[in-house]
Coordinates of C-alpha atoms in Angstrom, one line a residue:
M18 CA -131.2 -189.9 55.3
I19 CA -128.6 -192.0 57.2
R20 CA -129.3 -194.9 54.8
C21 CA -128.7 -192.5 51.9
F22 CA -125.4 -191.3 53.4
G23 CA -124.4 -194.9 53.8
K24 CA -124.4 -195.4 50.0
E25 CA -122.2 -192.5 49.3
S26 CA -118.5 -193.4 49.1
L27 CA -117.5 -189.9 49.9
F28 CA -119.5 -189.9 53.1
K29 CA -118.2 -193.4 53.9
K30 CA -114.7 -192.3 53.6
A31 CA -115.3 -189.2 55.7
T32 CA -117.2 -191.3 58.4
Y33 CA -114.4 -193.9 58.5
L34 CA -111.7 -191.2 58.7
I35 CA -113.5 -189.2 61.4
L36 CA -114.4 -192.3 63.5
G37 CA -110.8 -193.6 63.2
S38 CA -109.4 -190.3 64.1
L39 CA -111.7 -189.9 67.1
I40 CA -110.6 -193.4 68.3
L41 CA -107.0 -192.5 67.9
L42 CA -107.5 -189.2 69.7
C43 CA -109.3 -190.9 72.6
I44 CA -106.4 -193.4 72.9
F45 CA -103.9 -190.6 72.6
F46 CA -105.8 -188.5 75.2
L47 CA -106.2 -191.3 77.7
G48 CA -102.5 -192.2 77.3
L49 CA -101.5 -188.6 78.0
Q50 CA -103.8 -188.4 81.0
Y51 CA -102.3 -191.6 82.4
Y52 CA -98.9 -190.2 81.7
E53 CA -99.8 -186.9 83.6
M54 CA -101.3 -188.8 86.5
E55 CA -98.1 -190.9 86.7
K56 CA -96.0 -187.8 86.7
L57 CA -98.2 -186.2 89.4
H58 CA -98.0 -189.3 91.5
E59 CA -94.2 -189.4 91.1
K60 CA -94.0 -185.7 92.0
N61 CA -96.2 -186.3 95.1
M62 CA -94.0 -189.2 96.2
H63 CA -90.9 -187.1 95.8
I64 CA -92.5 -184.3 98.0
T65 CA -93.6 -186.8 100.6
Q66 CA -90.2 -188.5 100.6
Q67 CA -88.4 -185.1 100.9
L68 CA -90.7 -184.1 103.7
I69 CA -90.3 -187.3 105.7
G70 CA -86.5 -187.3 105.1
T71 CA -86.0 -183.8 106.2
L72 CA -88.1 -184.2 109.4
A73 CA -86.5 -187.6 110.2
E74 CA -83.1 -186.0 109.8
Q75 CA -84.1 -183.2 112.3
Y76 CA -85.9 -185.5 114.7
P77 CA -84.4 -188.9 114.3
D78 CA -86.0 -190.2 117.5
K79 CA -89.5 -189.3 116.2
E80 CA -89.2 -190.9 112.8
Q81 CA -92.0 -193.4 113.5
E82 CA -94.4 -190.7 114.7
I83 CA -93.6 -188.5 111.7
A84 CA -94.4 -191.3 109.2
K85 CA -97.7 -192.0 111.1
V86 CA -98.6 -188.3 110.9
I87 CA -97.8 -188.1 107.1
F88 CA -99.8 -191.2 106.2
S89 CA -102.7 -190.8 108.7
V90 CA -106.1 -189.5 107.8
K91 CA -106.0 -185.7 108.0
D92 CA -108.6 -184.0 110.1
S93 CA -109.9 -180.5 109.4
N94 CA -108.1 -179.0 112.4
S95 CA -104.7 -180.2 111.1
I96 CA -105.5 -178.9 107.6
E97 CA -106.5 -175.5 108.9
K98 CA -103.4 -175.3 111.1
G99 CA -101.2 -176.1 108.2
K100 CA -103.0 -173.6 106.0
Q101 CA -102.4 -170.8 108.5
T102 CA -98.8 -171.7 109.0
L103 CA -98.1 -171.6 105.2
E104 CA -99.9 -168.3 104.7
K105 CA -97.4 -166.7 107.1
Y106 CA -94.7 -167.5 104.5
G107 CA -96.8 -166.4 101.4
Y108 CA -98.1 -169.8 100.4
G109 CA -101.9 -169.6 100.2
K110 CA -104.9 -169.0 97.9
G111 CA -103.2 -166.2 96.1
T112 CA -100.3 -168.3 95.0
G113 CA -100.6 -169.2 91.2
M114 CA -99.8 -172.5 89.7
Q115 CA -96.8 -171.1 87.9
E116 CA -95.5 -169.5 91.2
D117 CA -95.9 -172.6 93.2
I118 CA -92.4 -174.0 93.5
L119 CA -93.9 -177.5 94.3
F120 CA -96.3 -177.5 91.4
K121 CA -94.9 -175.3 88.7
D122 CA -92.8 -178.0 87.0
F123 CA -95.8 -180.2 86.7
F124 CA -97.9 -177.3 85.5
Y125 CA -95.5 -176.5 82.7
D126 CA -95.1 -180.1 81.7
S127 CA -98.9 -180.5 81.6
L128 CA -99.2 -177.3 79.5
K129 CA -96.7 -178.6 77.0
T130 CA -98.5 -182.0 76.8
N131 CA -102.0 -180.4 76.3
L132 CA -100.6 -178.0 73.7
L133 CA -99.1 -181.0 71.8
L134 CA -102.5 -182.7 72.0
C135 CA -104.3 -179.6 70.6
I136 CA -101.7 -179.3 67.8
S137 CA -102.2 -183.0 67.0
I138 CA -106.0 -182.6 66.9
I139 CA -105.7 -179.5 64.6
V140 CA -103.2 -181.4 62.2
L141 CA -105.4 -184.5 62.1
I142 CA -108.6 -182.6 61.4
S143 CA -106.8 -180.4 58.8
S144 CA -105.4 -183.6 57.1
I145 CA -108.8 -185.2 56.9
F146 CA -110.4 -182.0 55.6
I147 CA -107.6 -181.5 53.0
Y148 CA -107.8 -185.2 51.9
L149 CA -111.6 -185.0 51.4
V150 CA -111.4 -181.7 49.6
R151 CA -108.7 -182.9 47.3
Y152 CA -110.6 -186.2 46.6
F153 CA -113.8 -184.2 45.8
I154 CA -111.9 -181.7 43.6
S155 CA -110.0 -184.5 41.7
K156 CA -113.4 -186.0 40.8
L157 CA -114.8 -182.6 39.7
Q158 CA -111.6 -182.0 37.7
S159 CA -112.0 -185.3 36.0
I160 CA -115.6 -184.5 35.0
S161 CA -114.5 -181.0 33.9
L162 CA -111.8 -182.4 31.7
N163 CA -114.2 -184.9 30.1
L164 CA -116.6 -182.1 29.5
D165 CA -113.9 -180.2 27.7
N166 CA -113.1 -183.3 25.6
I167 CA -116.8 -183.6 24.6
I168 CA -116.9 -179.9 23.7
D169 CA -113.9 -180.5 21.5
G170 CA -115.7 -183.5 19.8
N171 CA -113.8 -186.3 21.7
F172 CA -116.5 -188.6 23.1
L173 CA -114.2 -191.4 24.2
V174 CA -114.0 -190.3 27.8
E175 CA -112.6 -192.4 30.7
T176 CA -114.4 -192.2 34.0
D177 CA -114.0 -193.9 37.3
N178 CA -117.4 -195.6 37.8
V179 CA -116.3 -198.2 40.3
G180 CA -118.1 -198.2 43.6
E181 CA -121.2 -196.6 45.0
G182 CA -122.2 -193.1 45.8
I183 CA -123.3 -190.0 43.9
L184 CA -119.9 -189.4 42.3
S185 CA -119.8 -192.9 40.9
R186 CA -123.3 -192.5 39.6
I187 CA -122.5 -189.2 38.0
N188 CA -119.4 -190.8 36.4
F189 CA -121.5 -193.7 35.1
K190 CA -124.2 -191.5 33.7
F191 CA -121.6 -189.2 32.2
Q192 CA -119.9 -192.0 30.4
H193 CA -123.3 -193.4 29.2
M194 CA -124.2 -189.9 27.9
A195 CA -120.8 -189.6 26.1
R196 CA -121.4 -193.0 24.5
I197 CA -124.9 -192.0 23.3
M198 CA -123.6 -188.7 21.9
D199 CA -120.8 -190.6 20.2
L200 CA -123.2 -193.1 18.6
S201 CA -125.6 -190.3 17.7
L202 CA -122.8 -188.3 16.0
E203 CA -121.6 -191.4 14.2
K204 CA -125.1 -192.2 13.1
T205 CA -125.6 -188.6 11.9
K206 CA -122.4 -188.9 9.9
I207 CA -123.5 -192.2 8.4
E208 CA -126.9 -190.7 7.6
K209 CA -125.3 -187.7 6.1
E210 CA -123.1 -189.9 3.9
K211 CA -126.1 -191.9 2.9
L212 CA -128.1 -188.8 2.0
K213 CA -125.1 -187.4 0.0
S214 CA -124.8 -190.7 -1.8
L215 CA -128.5 -190.9 -2.5
V216 CA -128.6 -187.4 -3.8
T217 CA -125.7 -188.1 -6.1
D218 CA -127.2 -191.3 -7.3
I219 CA -130.6 -189.7 -7.9
S220 CA -129.0 -186.8 -9.8
H221 CA -127.1 -189.3 -12.0
Q222 CA -130.2 -191.5 -12.6
L223 CA -132.4 -188.6 -13.5
K224 CA -129.9 -186.9 -15.8
T225 CA -130.1 -189.4 -18.7
P226 CA -133.9 -189.5 -19.2
L227 CA -134.2 -185.8 -18.6
S228 CA -131.5 -185.1 -21.2
S229 CA -133.3 -187.3 -23.7
I230 CA -136.7 -185.6 -23.1
K231 CA -135.0 -182.2 -23.5
V232 CA -133.5 -183.3 -26.9
Y233 CA -136.9 -184.6 -28.1
N234 CA -138.6 -181.4 -27.1
T235 CA -136.0 -179.4 -28.9
L236 CA -136.5 -181.5 -32.0
L237 CA -140.3 -181.3 -31.8
S238 CA -140.1 -177.5 -31.7
E239 CA -138.7 -177.5 -35.2
E240 CA -141.3 -176.8 -37.9
N241 CA -139.9 -178.8 -40.7
L242 CA -140.6 -182.3 -39.1
T243 CA -142.9 -184.7 -40.9
K244 CA -145.8 -186.3 -39.1
E245 CA -144.0 -189.6 -38.9
E246 CA -140.9 -188.0 -37.3
N247 CA -143.1 -186.0 -35.0
K248 CA -144.9 -189.2 -33.9
D249 CA -141.6 -191.0 -33.5
F250 CA -140.2 -188.3 -31.2
L251 CA -143.4 -188.2 -29.2
D252 CA -143.3 -192.0 -28.7
R253 CA -139.7 -191.9 -27.7
S254 CA -140.4 -189.0 -25.3
A255 CA -143.3 -190.9 -23.8
I256 CA -141.0 -193.9 -23.2
D257 CA -138.5 -191.8 -21.4
I258 CA -141.3 -190.1 -19.4
N259 CA -142.6 -193.5 -18.3
K260 CA -139.1 -194.5 -17.5
L261 CA -138.6 -191.3 -15.5
Q262 CA -141.9 -191.9 -13.7
G263 CA -140.9 -195.4 -12.7
L264 CA -137.5 -194.2 -11.6
V265 CA -139.0 -191.4 -9.5
D266 CA -141.5 -193.9 -7.9
S267 CA -138.6 -196.2 -7.0
L268 CA -136.5 -193.4 -5.7
L269 CA -139.3 -192.2 -3.5
K270 CA -139.7 -195.7 -2.0
V271 CA -135.9 -196.0 -1.4
S272 CA -135.6 -192.5 0.2
R273 CA -138.7 -193.2 2.4
M274 CA -137.2 -196.5 3.5
E275 CA -133.8 -195.1 4.2
T276 CA -135.0 -192.1 6.1
G277 CA -137.3 -194.1 8.3
M278 CA -140.5 -192.5 6.9
I279 CA -142.0 -195.9 6.2
E280 CA -143.1 -197.8 9.3
L281 CA -143.6 -201.4 8.6
K282 CA -146.8 -203.0 10.0
I283 CA -145.5 -206.4 11.1
E284 CA -148.6 -208.6 11.6
K285 CA -149.4 -212.2 11.3
N286 CA -150.6 -212.5 7.7
S287 CA -151.0 -215.2 5.1
L288 CA -147.7 -215.5 3.2
K289 CA -149.4 -217.5 0.5
E290 CA -151.8 -214.6 -0.2
T291 CA -148.8 -212.2 -0.3
I292 CA -147.0 -214.3 -2.9
I293 CA -150.1 -214.6 -5.1
N294 CA -150.6 -210.9 -5.0
A295 CA -147.0 -210.4 -6.1
V296 CA -147.5 -212.9 -8.9
N297 CA -150.6 -211.1 -10.1
G298 CA -148.6 -207.9 -10.4
V299 CA -146.2 -209.5 -13.1
Y300 CA -148.7 -211.9 -14.7
L301 CA -149.5 -209.6 -17.6
K302 CA -145.9 -208.9 -18.5
A303 CA -145.1 -212.6 -18.2
S304 CA -148.0 -213.5 -20.5
E305 CA -146.7 -211.0 -23.1
K306 CA -143.5 -213.1 -23.3
N307 CA -145.3 -216.4 -22.9
I308 CA -143.5 -217.1 -19.7
N309 CA -145.0 -219.9 -17.6
I310 CA -145.1 -219.0 -13.8
V311 CA -145.4 -222.2 -11.8
I312 CA -146.3 -222.1 -8.1
D313 CA -145.6 -225.2 -6.1
D314 CA -148.6 -226.6 -4.2
F315 CA -147.7 -225.4 -0.7
Q316 CA -149.8 -225.2 2.4
E317 CA -151.3 -222.0 3.9
C318 CA -148.5 -220.3 5.9
W319 CA -149.1 -217.6 8.4
V320 CA -146.0 -215.5 9.2
F321 CA -145.3 -212.2 10.8
H322 CA -144.6 -209.7 8.0
D323 CA -145.8 -206.5 6.4
S324 CA -148.0 -207.8 3.6
K325 CA -147.8 -204.6 1.5
W326 CA -144.0 -204.2 1.5
T327 CA -143.2 -207.9 1.4
K328 CA -145.4 -208.1 -1.7
E329 CA -143.3 -205.3 -3.1
A330 CA -140.1 -207.2 -2.3
I331 CA -141.3 -210.4 -4.0
F332 CA -142.7 -208.4 -6.9
N333 CA -139.3 -206.8 -7.6
V334 CA -137.6 -210.3 -7.8
L335 CA -140.4 -211.6 -10.1
E336 CA -140.2 -208.5 -12.3
N337 CA -136.5 -209.0 -12.8
A338 CA -137.1 -212.7 -13.6
V339 CA -139.6 -211.7 -16.2
K340 CA -137.3 -209.1 -17.7
Y341 CA -134.3 -211.3 -18.0
T342 CA -136.0 -214.5 -19.1
D343 CA -136.4 -215.2 -22.8
L344 CA -139.7 -215.9 -24.6
N345 CA -141.4 -219.1 -23.6
G346 CA -139.3 -219.3 -20.5
K347 CA -140.3 -220.6 -17.0
I348 CA -140.4 -219.1 -13.5
K349 CA -140.9 -221.4 -10.6
I350 CA -142.0 -220.3 -7.1
A351 CA -141.6 -222.5 -4.0
L352 CA -142.2 -222.0 -0.3
V353 CA -139.9 -224.0 2.1
D354 CA -140.8 -224.3 5.8
L355 CA -137.7 -224.2 8.0
V356 CA -137.3 -224.4 11.8
T357 CA -137.2 -220.7 12.6
Q358 CA -137.7 -219.2 9.1
V359 CA -139.6 -219.6 5.9
R360 CA -137.9 -219.4 2.5
I361 CA -139.4 -218.2 -0.7
D362 CA -137.5 -219.5 -3.8
V363 CA -137.9 -217.7 -7.1
E364 CA -136.1 -219.7 -9.9
D365 CA -136.0 -218.8 -13.6
N366 CA -134.2 -220.1 -16.7
G367 CA -133.1 -216.6 -17.9
I368 CA -129.7 -215.1 -18.7
G369 CA -128.2 -215.8 -15.3
I370 CA -125.8 -213.8 -13.1
R371 CA -122.0 -214.0 -12.9
E372 CA -120.7 -215.2 -9.5
E373 CA -118.6 -212.1 -9.0
E374 CA -121.8 -210.0 -9.2
F375 CA -123.8 -211.9 -6.5
N376 CA -123.1 -209.3 -3.8
K377 CA -123.1 -206.3 -6.1
I378 CA -126.7 -206.8 -7.5
F379 CA -128.1 -205.9 -4.1
K380 CA -126.4 -202.5 -4.0
R381 CA -128.4 -199.4 -4.9
F382 CA -128.5 -198.5 -8.6
Y383 CA -126.2 -201.4 -9.6
R384 CA -126.9 -203.0 -12.9
G385 CA -125.0 -205.8 -14.5
N386 CA -122.4 -205.3 -17.2
S387 CA -123.8 -207.8 -19.8
E388 CA -125.3 -206.6 -23.0
A389 CA -128.7 -208.1 -22.2
V390 CA -128.9 -206.1 -19.0
K391 CA -127.8 -202.9 -20.6
N392 CA -130.4 -203.3 -23.4
T393 CA -133.2 -203.9 -20.8
E394 CA -135.0 -201.1 -19.1
G395 CA -134.3 -200.9 -15.4
S396 CA -133.1 -198.6 -12.6
G397 CA -131.0 -200.9 -10.4
I398 CA -133.2 -200.2 -7.4
G399 CA -135.5 -203.2 -7.2
L400 CA -133.2 -205.8 -5.6
Y401 CA -131.8 -203.1 -3.3
L402 CA -135.3 -202.2 -2.1
T403 CA -136.1 -205.9 -1.7
R404 CA -133.0 -206.4 0.6
K405 CA -133.9 -203.4 2.7
I406 CA -137.6 -204.5 3.1
L407 CA -136.5 -208.0 4.2
E408 CA -133.8 -206.8 6.6
E409 CA -136.2 -204.4 8.3
Q410 CA -138.3 -207.5 9.1
G411 CA -135.3 -209.6 10.3
G412 CA -135.0 -211.5 7.1
C413 CA -132.5 -211.5 4.2
I414 CA -132.1 -212.4 0.5
T415 CA -129.5 -214.6 -1.3
V416 CA -128.9 -215.6 -4.9
D417 CA -127.4 -218.6 -6.7
S418 CA -127.0 -218.7 -10.4
I419 CA -125.3 -220.4 -13.4
E420 CA -124.7 -217.9 -16.1
G421 CA -126.9 -218.5 -19.2
R422 CA -128.9 -221.3 -17.5
V423 CA -130.6 -220.6 -14.2
T424 CA -131.0 -218.1 -11.4
K425 CA -132.5 -218.7 -8.0
F426 CA -133.3 -216.0 -5.5
S427 CA -134.1 -217.1 -1.9
L428 CA -136.1 -214.7 0.3
F429 CA -136.0 -215.5 4.1
L430 CA -138.6 -214.3 6.7
Q431 CA -138.6 -215.0 10.4
K432 CA -141.4 -217.1 11.7
C433 CA -141.5 -215.2 15.0
Y434 CA -140.8 -211.5 14.8
E435 CA -139.7 -209.4 17.8
G436 CA -140.2 -205.7 17.1

């Protein structure tokens, strides 16, 4: 318990003040006692001097005997004789200190001195008590003020967390709590804005295919359509339904990723196998356009990554390469081993990307402004999802392109992942 008190700054202050005050009081008290004894000694000397002087004046021939009697050791007979003599003149046990003409001056002086000492003790103790109470109240008022600020939504509180003790720990914990609440509120605001933006984007993306399907259904309800027209509208409706299905699937992936519903399983897996699985996903579409996919002969590479979602990230890049590469084009895939990372390069000889769009293409729902992009089916989610998947694993994606000639995406993954 004593050790615990020693850590508390409030108890330290109180202990130092009390000990210091006690030392000062002891010094003050001893000084007063010495002063009183000095006065008593001086008074006794005056009485002795007066007595010897008076007797010597009355009996000058017996001055030496008088001095010897005064300073000699008193025997009990002499004391008793003196006592009886003084009682005849009303000076005995019944005489109070304040009535004693020989002692009353000293009595009143001593009374004043002791009264001053008591007042000093009361003032000192009161001052220490008031100081400690004011110190404690000021700390509580600071905490109360900060609580009011937090209630009002102001989390940038200032607290005095210097030193040891329970108040300093409370201040530190209080400031830490305010920071957490501020960060939590800021995170909630950001998530709210993200959700609002996501809902707006989803609404916009779903509106076009739904409107088309609605128009086709209205036209199909007319009875005067020929079989050819009926089939044409059904085919167009099927295209929009497939597009809508793909869009919904992409939106679900994005929303699950952004809301933290997807927990990546970061394990040491074969990156070569992940790349081949992604290539298999686009191989059929590439074959339809007679696009040659060339995979460099690279060694087996084991890297910490989520094989399922990393495959999705690579697939999205490859799918875009197939979409925007002309017939008989070429896609080249290479794996580069770096010091702390591995880099997957996906290069195609398609339509290319303008330099001012390098950062924009990784934003959600962004699609290029070229006619080739506008005339190609897509949702603008693939590259955004790829970026999110890689960033969740400590990686990133970059792009370099020459418009109309070549585009190269570089996907980076950490060799050592710390979750």
